[in-house]
Amino acid sequence: MASNSTSTLFFLLLLPVLFVCVTPQQQKHSTQINLDSSISPRSPRSSWSSPSGYFQFGFYHEGSGFKIGIWLVGTEQNTVVWTANRDDPPVTSNAILSLDQNGRLLLRTEHGQKKIIANTTYSATSASMLDSGNFVLYNRSHIIWESFKYPTDTILGDQVLSAGQELFSSQSDTDHSTGRFHLKMQLDGNLVLYPINTDDSSIDAYWDSETFGNGFKFHLYLNRTGLLAIMNTSSSEMVSRLSLGGGGGSSSSENNQKVALYRATLDSDGIFRLYSHGVDDKNNGKVKEAVMVWKALKNPCEVQGFCGINSFCTIFDEQPNCLCIPGSDYVDFNQKTLGCLRNYTDEVCVDGKENTTFYGMEKMDNILWGDIDYMEASMSMEECKNSCLEDCNCGAALFAQDDYGRDLCKKQKLPLRYVRRDFGNSISTTAFIKVSKMNETKSINGTNSVPTTELVPPRRTQQVITSKKVLIQILVTVIVFVIFSFVSLAISGIYIFKIRILRYKRLGEINGQMGLTGDEELIALRVFSYNELKKATDGFKEELGKGSFGAVYKGVLNRGRKLIAVKRLEKLIEEGEREFRAEMRAIGRTNHKNLVRLMGYCAEDSKRLLVYEYMSNGSLADLLFKQARRPDWDERVRIAIDVAKGINYLHEECKTPIIHYDVKPQNILMDDFWTAKISDFGLAKLLMPDQTRTFTGIRGTRGYLAPEWHKNTPISVKADVYSYGIVLLEIICCRRNLEMHVSNIDEIVLSNWIYKCFAGRELYKLVVGEDVDKKTLEKMVKVGLWCIQDEPVLRPSMKSVVLMLEGITDIASPPCPTSTSM
Ligand SMILES: *[C@@H]1O[C@H](CO)[C@@H](O)[C@H](O)[C@H]1NC(C)=O
Ligand SMILES: *[C@@H]1O[C@H](CO)[C@@H](O)[C@H](O)[C@H]1NC(C)=O
Ligand SMILES: *[C@@H]1O[C@H](CO)[C@@H](O)[C@H](O)[C@H]1NC(C)=O
Ligand SMILES: *[C@@H]1O[C@H](CO)[C@@H](O)[C@H](O)[C@H]1NC(C)=O
Ligand SMILES: *[C@@H]1O[C@H](CO)[C@@H](O)[C@H](O)[C@H]1NC(C)=O
Ligand SMILES: *[C@@H]1O[C@H](CO)[C@@H](O)[C@H](O)[C@H]1NC(C)=O
Ligand SMILES: *[C@@H]1O[C@H](CO)[C@@H](O)[C@H](O)[C@H]1NC(C)=O
Ligand SMILES: CC(=O)N[C@H]1CO[C@H](CO)[C@@H](O)[C@@H]1O
């Protein structure tokens, strides 16, 4: 090859034209890399591949430039498993990496700087990217350098993390420089996770393997089939097994030994996880997306240091979220994990005693923090609060009862570290945070005086949490199990109970009782004949209303003892009777106190009729918009939660999730006891068998339609969340989303007006003249505004909505719903 400067010039002049798009070239079976070889992002070859093609070593895209590393080929976003000099800035496409004539692996940047990639005492004679993911340099047949010896955030199959070595998490999925957490294989034999920049003392640790070598060194080892274990280095015996291992596909390993590639990564969220990547032998050189096999922690909020100082971690919409403690503001609103700082200055302290006229104590429940307190004493809750208030050193106090039921008060200086909110904790704690009273009195009028979050619309921070899907899965599991396990137990209990009853009662007979016992009725659908229904409705005489599917008539059964509502379906697409019956059975299987129950149906010739229980108190639309007097506030809150629960049931608890597609006050009916029940669910399928969206004219109602209906994006359960959000805002204000007869032009579109009031901290304007709990009002408004975000992914799930409305999870401040477009 010519001298390097000439070759650089050559590339500079010619290659931008030839290689506009930089794609790592896959060169297979190029096992040995000889001296005087080089790669560059601009050259045809920007990486060296392993014989199998699964791993590549070379330049990969990062930020606006390139870094040198090793990655798994084939995943959507190449999974980087090693990075050279990870904290150096990315280089430009003019950089060249070479194994030069002197046997050194050198990076030459655009400005002619040279950087040693592999620091070796001897010079190399060749190099190789091995199938294990290890990049090695040889001096003849001796390995003189290997990337496996210098792990970054990942170890691969057959790799070891020796005593004294550490893994450091990456900043994010797309930025592989050193992040915020490290995993240390300690000399004492314990494998421990800590946040960085701490003393690595026991209070900083948030996970450990609980292995102790008693003078012997241990190491962490991942074998090729997914066994992750702590090994005794001197005896090579296993001390503790972290993952099951043995390979997920041991059955098929006979004919195909390499079923999957494993990697254990300290992810950017601070959780150490083991992943497997399926290997597709037919499509050689491609691996599949990661599947998580094991993780060190389940609750991402238990990762100490996930949230910075003076902020606490809480799960919001199934993601960890950092909120400031009262009396503090985010250091940087766009990077909430950086923590918060007090936003007031201390008053003069005389003899260690605070002038209490300046301060107040803000109370929070179920808060935990990790730092060691400076004072611990037995005192009552009130004493605890006052003791901290008067003490200049005290920033916060934690009150709890110890194992023996004694009152215990712990006082803490600021800043607070490792704070989280934990509802699953068996001991309930009460925290008192010292806040400045000086600015508290300014808004007596309506909104809250000390909001814990900001009002500026947050921009989506760029920090992408590693394997979001996996995280969501963890959180869903945790939340579902902790909170809904009882509910589902109860539901399955009821089912079993009902199935038992079924055996004894004649199928299809409908119990004539109504009201509370109505919920206990059989879940058996009765098939009616057309004549029967004609008689029950007295020839379809009394029309109750007209819905998007057809008219609804009032009727009676059981010799006048049971009122029913008969819906005569029109505009039906042609559908066989069998499909119709299957659909009816699916709807009939639903059983929830906030859903209108289907009692039976009729499918004769082309006639399709549905029989529902009769709802005596009309619809929510009547209640909200037509009554002279507004239903009182508590009633509205209850209705809002009821409706959310009903939709959540459709989305999460049915065998196959049901998207309603048309949530609106007209479809929410009130029974004898003013319980809100959702109607018309499950019918969309009858008009739209393949769940496509070719029926825009038919489904949904203007005003409640999520913006994605107008775009070419798929409709998901989040469309219902949007509609619910609008309904929620309507419930709050007892008016329609669109109302022309208002005094002020700003108020025409309710959702816009509510956001304006929210941003201006003037929520009292929404409920003038009403006795309304301010906290609940703010909560409802926030949930409503989250639900109507343009961006479906920003909207919470209905499960989160229920949890937020019930006050079980915290609510971050919503951004402007339509910040992106329009
Ligand atoms: C190379 O390694 C030696 C010892 O192994 C060390 O003293 C030296 O600082 C290293 N050089 C670089 C550039 O990392
Ligand atoms: C490596 O190669 C150098 C010559 O380049 C030689 O002097 C040295 O002995 C070799 N070392 C090993 C371990 O083979
Ligand atoms: C580790 O191995 C050494 C040497 O075989 C043995 O003496 C020691 O008991 C082992 N330690 C543990 C904790 O297994
Ligand atoms: C990995 O460990 C498991 C469990 O001990 C074992 O069954 C499997 O054979 C090991 N795999 C390899 C490649 O050594
Ligand atoms: C507290 O501060 C107020 C206002 O500066 C002052 O009037 C009062 O005397 C102070 N109280 C004590 C106990 O120092
Ligand atoms: C508080 O409300 C009253 C009327 O309700 C109004 O006159 C007053 O200006 C409001 N004060 C503030 C600070 O908003
Ligand atoms: C400090 O922050 C709180 C909310 O965290 C806010 O209510 C208060 O007005 C702020 N005070 C100052 C002086 O900015
Ligand atoms: C009464 C009082 O202390 N007001 C303060 C409220 O906060 C602002 C902004 O920090 C201060 O300038 C005021 O003095």
mmCIF file of C-alpha atoms in Angstrom, residues 420-613:
data_model
loop_
_atom_site.group_PDB
_atom_site.id
_atom_site.type_symbol
_atom_site.label_atom_id
_atom_site.label_comp_id
_atom_site.label_asym_id
_atom_site.label_seq_id
_atom_site.Cartn_x
_atom_site.Cartn_y
_atom_site.Cartn_z
ATOM 1 C CA ARG A 420 -37.892 6.110 46.199
ATOM 2 C CA ARG A 421 -41.549 5.693 46.752
ATOM 3 C CA ASP A 422 -42.477 2.136 47.540
ATOM 4 C CA PHE A 423 -46.036 1.068 48.035
ATOM 5 C CA GLY A 424 -45.159 -2.597 48.307
ATOM 6 C CA ASN A 425 -43.143 -2.052 51.453
ATOM 7 C CA SER A 426 -44.545 -3.834 54.469
ATOM 8 C CA ILE A 427 -43.549 -1.052 56.860
ATOM 9 C CA SER A 428 -45.344 2.164 56.142
ATOM 10 C CA THR A 429 -43.186 5.216 56.505
ATOM 11 C CA THR A 430 -43.969 8.877 56.704
ATOM 12 C CA ALA A 431 -41.459 11.378 55.459
ATOM 13 C CA PHE A 432 -41.387 15.056 56.366
ATOM 14 C CA ILE A 433 -39.522 17.365 54.045
ATOM 15 C CA LYS A 434 -38.577 20.859 55.117
ATOM 16 C CA VAL A 435 -39.852 23.521 52.735
ATOM 17 C CA SER A 436 -39.773 27.279 52.692
ATOM 18 C CA LYS A 437 -43.041 28.849 53.708
ATOM 19 C CA MET A 438 -42.268 32.174 52.152
ATOM 20 C CA ASN A 439 -43.729 31.606 48.737
ATOM 21 C CA GLU A 440 -46.438 29.228 49.754
ATOM 22 C CA THR A 441 -49.206 31.697 50.431
ATOM 23 C CA LYS A 442 -49.350 33.171 46.970
ATOM 24 C CA SER A 443 -51.999 30.936 45.442
ATOM 25 C CA ILE A 444 -54.799 30.430 47.903
ATOM 26 C CA ASN A 445 -57.296 30.701 45.132
ATOM 27 C CA GLY A 446 -57.520 27.406 43.366
ATOM 28 C CA THR A 447 -54.581 25.322 42.416
ATOM 29 C CA ASN A 448 -52.255 23.519 44.710
ATOM 30 C CA SER A 449 -49.715 25.509 46.622
ATOM 31 C CA VAL A 450 -46.771 23.134 46.432
ATOM 32 C CA PRO A 451 -46.804 21.111 43.253
ATOM 33 C CA THR A 452 -44.031 18.561 43.116
ATOM 34 C CA THR A 453 -43.517 18.913 39.422
ATOM 35 C CA GLU A 454 -42.947 21.605 36.885
ATOM 36 C CA LEU A 455 -45.406 23.041 34.456
ATOM 37 C CA VAL A 456 -43.175 23.524 31.487
ATOM 38 C CA PRO A 457 -44.000 20.870 28.919
ATOM 39 C CA PRO A 458 -41.195 18.329 29.167
ATOM 40 C CA ARG A 459 -39.531 17.419 25.950
ATOM 41 C CA ARG A 460 -39.072 13.737 25.536
ATOM 42 C CA THR A 461 -35.566 13.237 26.906
ATOM 43 C CA GLN A 462 -33.213 11.533 24.586
ATOM 44 C CA GLN A 463 -32.177 9.008 27.151
ATOM 45 C CA VAL A 464 -33.496 5.745 25.874
ATOM 46 C CA ILE A 465 -33.825 3.097 28.443
ATOM 47 C CA THR A 466 -32.303 -0.140 27.342
ATOM 48 C CA SER A 467 -34.798 -2.649 26.121
ATOM 49 C CA LYS A 468 -37.848 -0.659 26.890
ATOM 50 C CA LYS A 469 -40.059 -3.595 26.068
ATOM 51 C CA VAL A 470 -38.334 -5.728 28.627
ATOM 52 C CA LEU A 471 -38.694 -3.019 31.214
ATOM 53 C CA ILE A 472 -42.334 -2.667 30.437
ATOM 54 C CA GLN A 473 -42.719 -6.383 30.824
ATOM 55 C CA ILE A 474 -41.098 -6.289 34.242
ATOM 56 C CA LEU A 475 -43.235 -3.451 35.355
ATOM 57 C CA VAL A 476 -46.402 -4.899 33.988
ATOM 58 C CA THR A 477 -45.616 -8.100 35.811
ATOM 59 C CA VAL A 478 -44.833 -6.353 39.063
ATOM 60 C CA ILE A 479 -47.856 -4.118 38.981
ATOM 61 C CA VAL A 480 -50.214 -6.766 37.765
ATOM 62 C CA PHE A 481 -49.086 -9.215 40.370
ATOM 63 C CA VAL A 482 -48.980 -6.904 43.310
ATOM 64 C CA ILE A 483 -52.113 -4.940 42.732
ATOM 65 C CA PHE A 484 -54.352 -7.045 40.607
ATOM 66 C CA SER A 485 -53.585 -10.496 41.894
ATOM 67 C CA PHE A 486 -56.325 -10.183 44.446
ATOM 68 C CA VAL A 487 -58.725 -8.824 41.900
ATOM 69 C CA SER A 488 -58.064 -11.606 39.442
ATOM 70 C CA LEU A 489 -58.261 -14.170 42.210
ATOM 71 C CA ALA A 490 -61.619 -12.797 43.100
ATOM 72 C CA ILE A 491 -62.745 -12.788 39.476
ATOM 73 C CA SER A 492 -61.626 -16.340 38.856
ATOM 74 C CA GLY A 493 -63.332 -17.258 42.102
ATOM 75 C CA ILE A 494 -66.555 -15.809 40.823
ATOM 76 C CA TYR A 495 -66.129 -17.633 37.522
ATOM 77 C CA ILE A 496 -65.628 -20.969 39.205
ATOM 78 C CA PHE A 497 -68.598 -20.250 41.398
ATOM 79 C CA LYS A 498 -70.698 -19.442 38.394
ATOM 80 C CA ILE A 499 -69.610 -22.429 36.410
ATOM 81 C CA ARG A 500 -70.649 -24.582 39.349
ATOM 82 C CA ILE A 501 -74.072 -22.987 39.425
ATOM 83 C CA LEU A 502 -74.414 -23.536 35.719
ATOM 84 C CA ARG A 503 -74.495 -27.260 36.216
ATOM 85 C CA TYR A 504 -77.570 -26.969 38.326
ATOM 86 C CA LYS A 505 -79.552 -24.439 36.474
ATOM 87 C CA ARG A 506 -81.146 -24.854 33.165
ATOM 88 C CA LEU A 507 -79.027 -23.266 30.515
ATOM 89 C CA GLY A 508 -80.347 -20.050 29.169
ATOM 90 C CA GLU A 509 -82.850 -19.390 31.870
ATOM 91 C CA ILE A 510 -82.646 -15.844 32.908
ATOM 92 C CA ASN A 511 -82.991 -14.975 36.467
ATOM 93 C CA GLY A 512 -85.653 -12.372 36.952
ATOM 94 C CA GLN A 513 -83.877 -10.479 39.652
ATOM 95 C CA MET A 514 -82.189 -7.180 39.105
ATOM 96 C CA GLY A 515 -79.986 -4.776 40.916
ATOM 97 C CA LEU A 516 -77.136 -5.881 43.107
ATOM 98 C CA THR A 517 -77.787 -9.532 42.625
ATOM 99 C CA GLY A 518 -77.758 -8.831 38.904
ATOM 100 C CA ASP A 519 -73.987 -9.130 38.933
ATOM 101 C CA GLU A 520 -74.249 -12.609 40.257
ATOM 102 C CA GLU A 521 -76.360 -13.824 37.380
ATOM 103 C CA LEU A 522 -75.274 -16.544 35.058
ATOM 104 C CA ILE A 523 -72.937 -15.816 32.242
ATOM 105 C CA ALA A 524 -74.981 -17.857 29.869
ATOM 106 C CA LEU A 525 -76.270 -16.265 26.706
ATOM 107 C CA ARG A 526 -79.789 -16.942 25.773
ATOM 108 C CA VAL A 527 -80.716 -17.327 22.149
ATOM 109 C CA PHE A 528 -83.982 -15.580 21.437
ATOM 110 C CA SER A 529 -86.279 -16.047 18.523
ATOM 111 C CA TYR A 530 -87.275 -13.004 16.552
ATOM 112 C CA ASN A 531 -90.900 -13.388 17.491
ATOM 113 C CA GLU A 532 -90.047 -13.589 21.143
ATOM 114 C CA LEU A 533 -88.273 -10.255 20.948
ATOM 115 C CA LYS A 534 -90.991 -8.735 18.853
ATOM 116 C CA LYS A 535 -93.415 -9.667 21.580
ATOM 117 C CA ALA A 536 -91.133 -8.496 24.391
ATOM 118 C CA THR A 537 -90.810 -5.081 22.792
ATOM 119 C CA ASP A 538 -94.447 -4.916 21.831
ATOM 120 C CA GLY A 539 -93.568 -4.768 18.176
ATOM 121 C CA PHE A 540 -90.513 -2.494 18.656
ATOM 122 C CA LYS A 541 -92.733 0.243 19.960
ATOM 123 C CA GLU A 542 -90.690 2.204 22.482
ATOM 124 C CA GLU A 543 -87.441 3.413 20.998
ATOM 125 C CA LEU A 544 -84.845 4.297 23.639
ATOM 126 C CA GLY A 545 -82.306 5.760 21.290
ATOM 127 C CA LYS A 546 -80.376 5.383 18.094
ATOM 128 C CA GLY A 547 -76.766 4.362 18.203
ATOM 129 C CA SER A 548 -74.169 3.922 15.529
ATOM 130 C CA PHE A 549 -75.259 0.324 15.074
ATOM 131 C CA GLY A 550 -78.993 0.773 15.030
ATOM 132 C CA ALA A 551 -81.989 1.590 17.173
ATOM 133 C CA VAL A 552 -82.493 0.410 20.738
ATOM 134 C CA TYR A 553 -85.931 -0.584 22.057
ATOM 135 C CA LYS A 554 -87.279 -1.145 25.513
ATOM 136 C CA GLY A 555 -88.772 -4.508 26.329
ATOM 137 C CA VAL A 556 -89.856 -6.796 29.136
ATOM 138 C CA LEU A 557 -89.233 -10.459 29.846
ATOM 139 C CA ASN A 558 -90.411 -12.980 32.405
ATOM 140 C CA ARG A 559 -93.978 -11.742 32.369
ATOM 141 C CA GLY A 560 -93.063 -8.167 33.014
ATOM 142 C CA ARG A 561 -90.529 -8.820 35.725
ATOM 143 C CA LYS A 562 -87.352 -8.027 33.843
ATOM 144 C CA LEU A 563 -86.699 -4.959 31.728
ATOM 145 C CA ILE A 564 -84.457 -5.326 28.735
ATOM 146 C CA ALA A 565 -82.975 -3.188 26.001
ATOM 147 C CA VAL A 566 -83.052 -4.687 22.532
ATOM 148 C CA LYS A 567 -80.611 -3.392 19.971
ATOM 149 C CA ARG A 568 -81.496 -4.054 16.354
ATOM 150 C CA LEU A 569 -78.298 -4.066 14.348
ATOM 151 C CA GLU A 570 -78.329 -2.332 10.999
ATOM 152 C CA LYS A 571 -75.538 -1.622 8.563
ATOM 153 C CA LEU A 572 -74.117 -5.016 9.354
ATOM 154 C CA ILE A 573 -71.556 -6.425 7.030
ATOM 155 C CA GLU A 574 -72.496 -9.791 5.710
ATOM 156 C CA GLU A 575 -71.435 -12.299 8.251
ATOM 157 C CA GLY A 576 -72.266 -15.927 8.710
ATOM 158 C CA GLU A 577 -74.365 -16.977 11.623
ATOM 159 C CA ARG A 578 -71.526 -18.993 13.076
ATOM 160 C CA GLU A 579 -69.135 -16.033 13.172
ATOM 161 C CA PHE A 580 -71.862 -13.926 14.687
ATOM 162 C CA ARG A 581 -72.487 -16.482 17.414
ATOM 163 C CA ALA A 582 -68.757 -16.677 18.161
ATOM 164 C CA GLU A 583 -68.667 -12.916 18.471
ATOM 165 C CA MET A 584 -71.645 -12.935 20.784
ATOM 166 C CA ARG A 585 -70.038 -15.558 22.959
ATOM 167 C CA ALA A 586 -66.881 -13.413 23.214
ATOM 168 C CA ILE A 587 -68.951 -10.451 24.342
ATOM 169 C CA GLY A 588 -71.000 -12.679 26.603
ATOM 170 C CA ARG A 589 -67.874 -13.885 28.353
ATOM 171 C CA THR A 590 -67.096 -10.416 29.624
ATOM 172 C CA ASN A 591 -68.209 -9.873 33.149
ATOM 173 C CA HIS A 592 -67.421 -6.666 34.924
ATOM 174 C CA LYS A 593 -69.418 -4.398 37.140
ATOM 175 C CA ASN A 594 -68.734 -1.471 34.821
ATOM 176 C CA LEU A 595 -69.834 -3.122 31.608
ATOM 177 C CA VAL A 596 -73.405 -3.421 30.423
ATOM 178 C CA ARG A 597 -74.184 -7.102 30.353
ATOM 179 C CA LEU A 598 -75.277 -8.861 27.195
ATOM 180 C CA MET A 599 -78.049 -11.268 28.098
ATOM 181 C CA GLY A 600 -78.675 -12.874 24.767
ATOM 182 C CA TYR A 601 -79.111 -12.397 21.088
ATOM 183 C CA CYS A 602 -81.143 -13.340 18.091
ATOM 184 C CA ALA A 603 -79.735 -14.410 14.737
ATOM 185 C CA GLU A 604 -82.520 -15.374 12.411
ATOM 186 C CA ASP A 605 -82.140 -15.096 8.663
ATOM 187 C CA SER A 606 -80.572 -11.696 8.183
ATOM 188 C CA LYS A 607 -81.916 -10.293 11.428
ATOM 189 C CA ARG A 608 -79.442 -9.616 14.168
ATOM 190 C CA LEU A 609 -80.610 -8.392 17.554
ATOM 191 C CA LEU A 610 -78.838 -8.038 20.859
ATOM 192 C CA VAL A 611 -80.504 -8.171 24.253
ATOM 193 C CA TYR A 612 -78.984 -6.178 27.081
ATOM 194 C CA GLU A 613 -79.915 -5.527 30.669
#
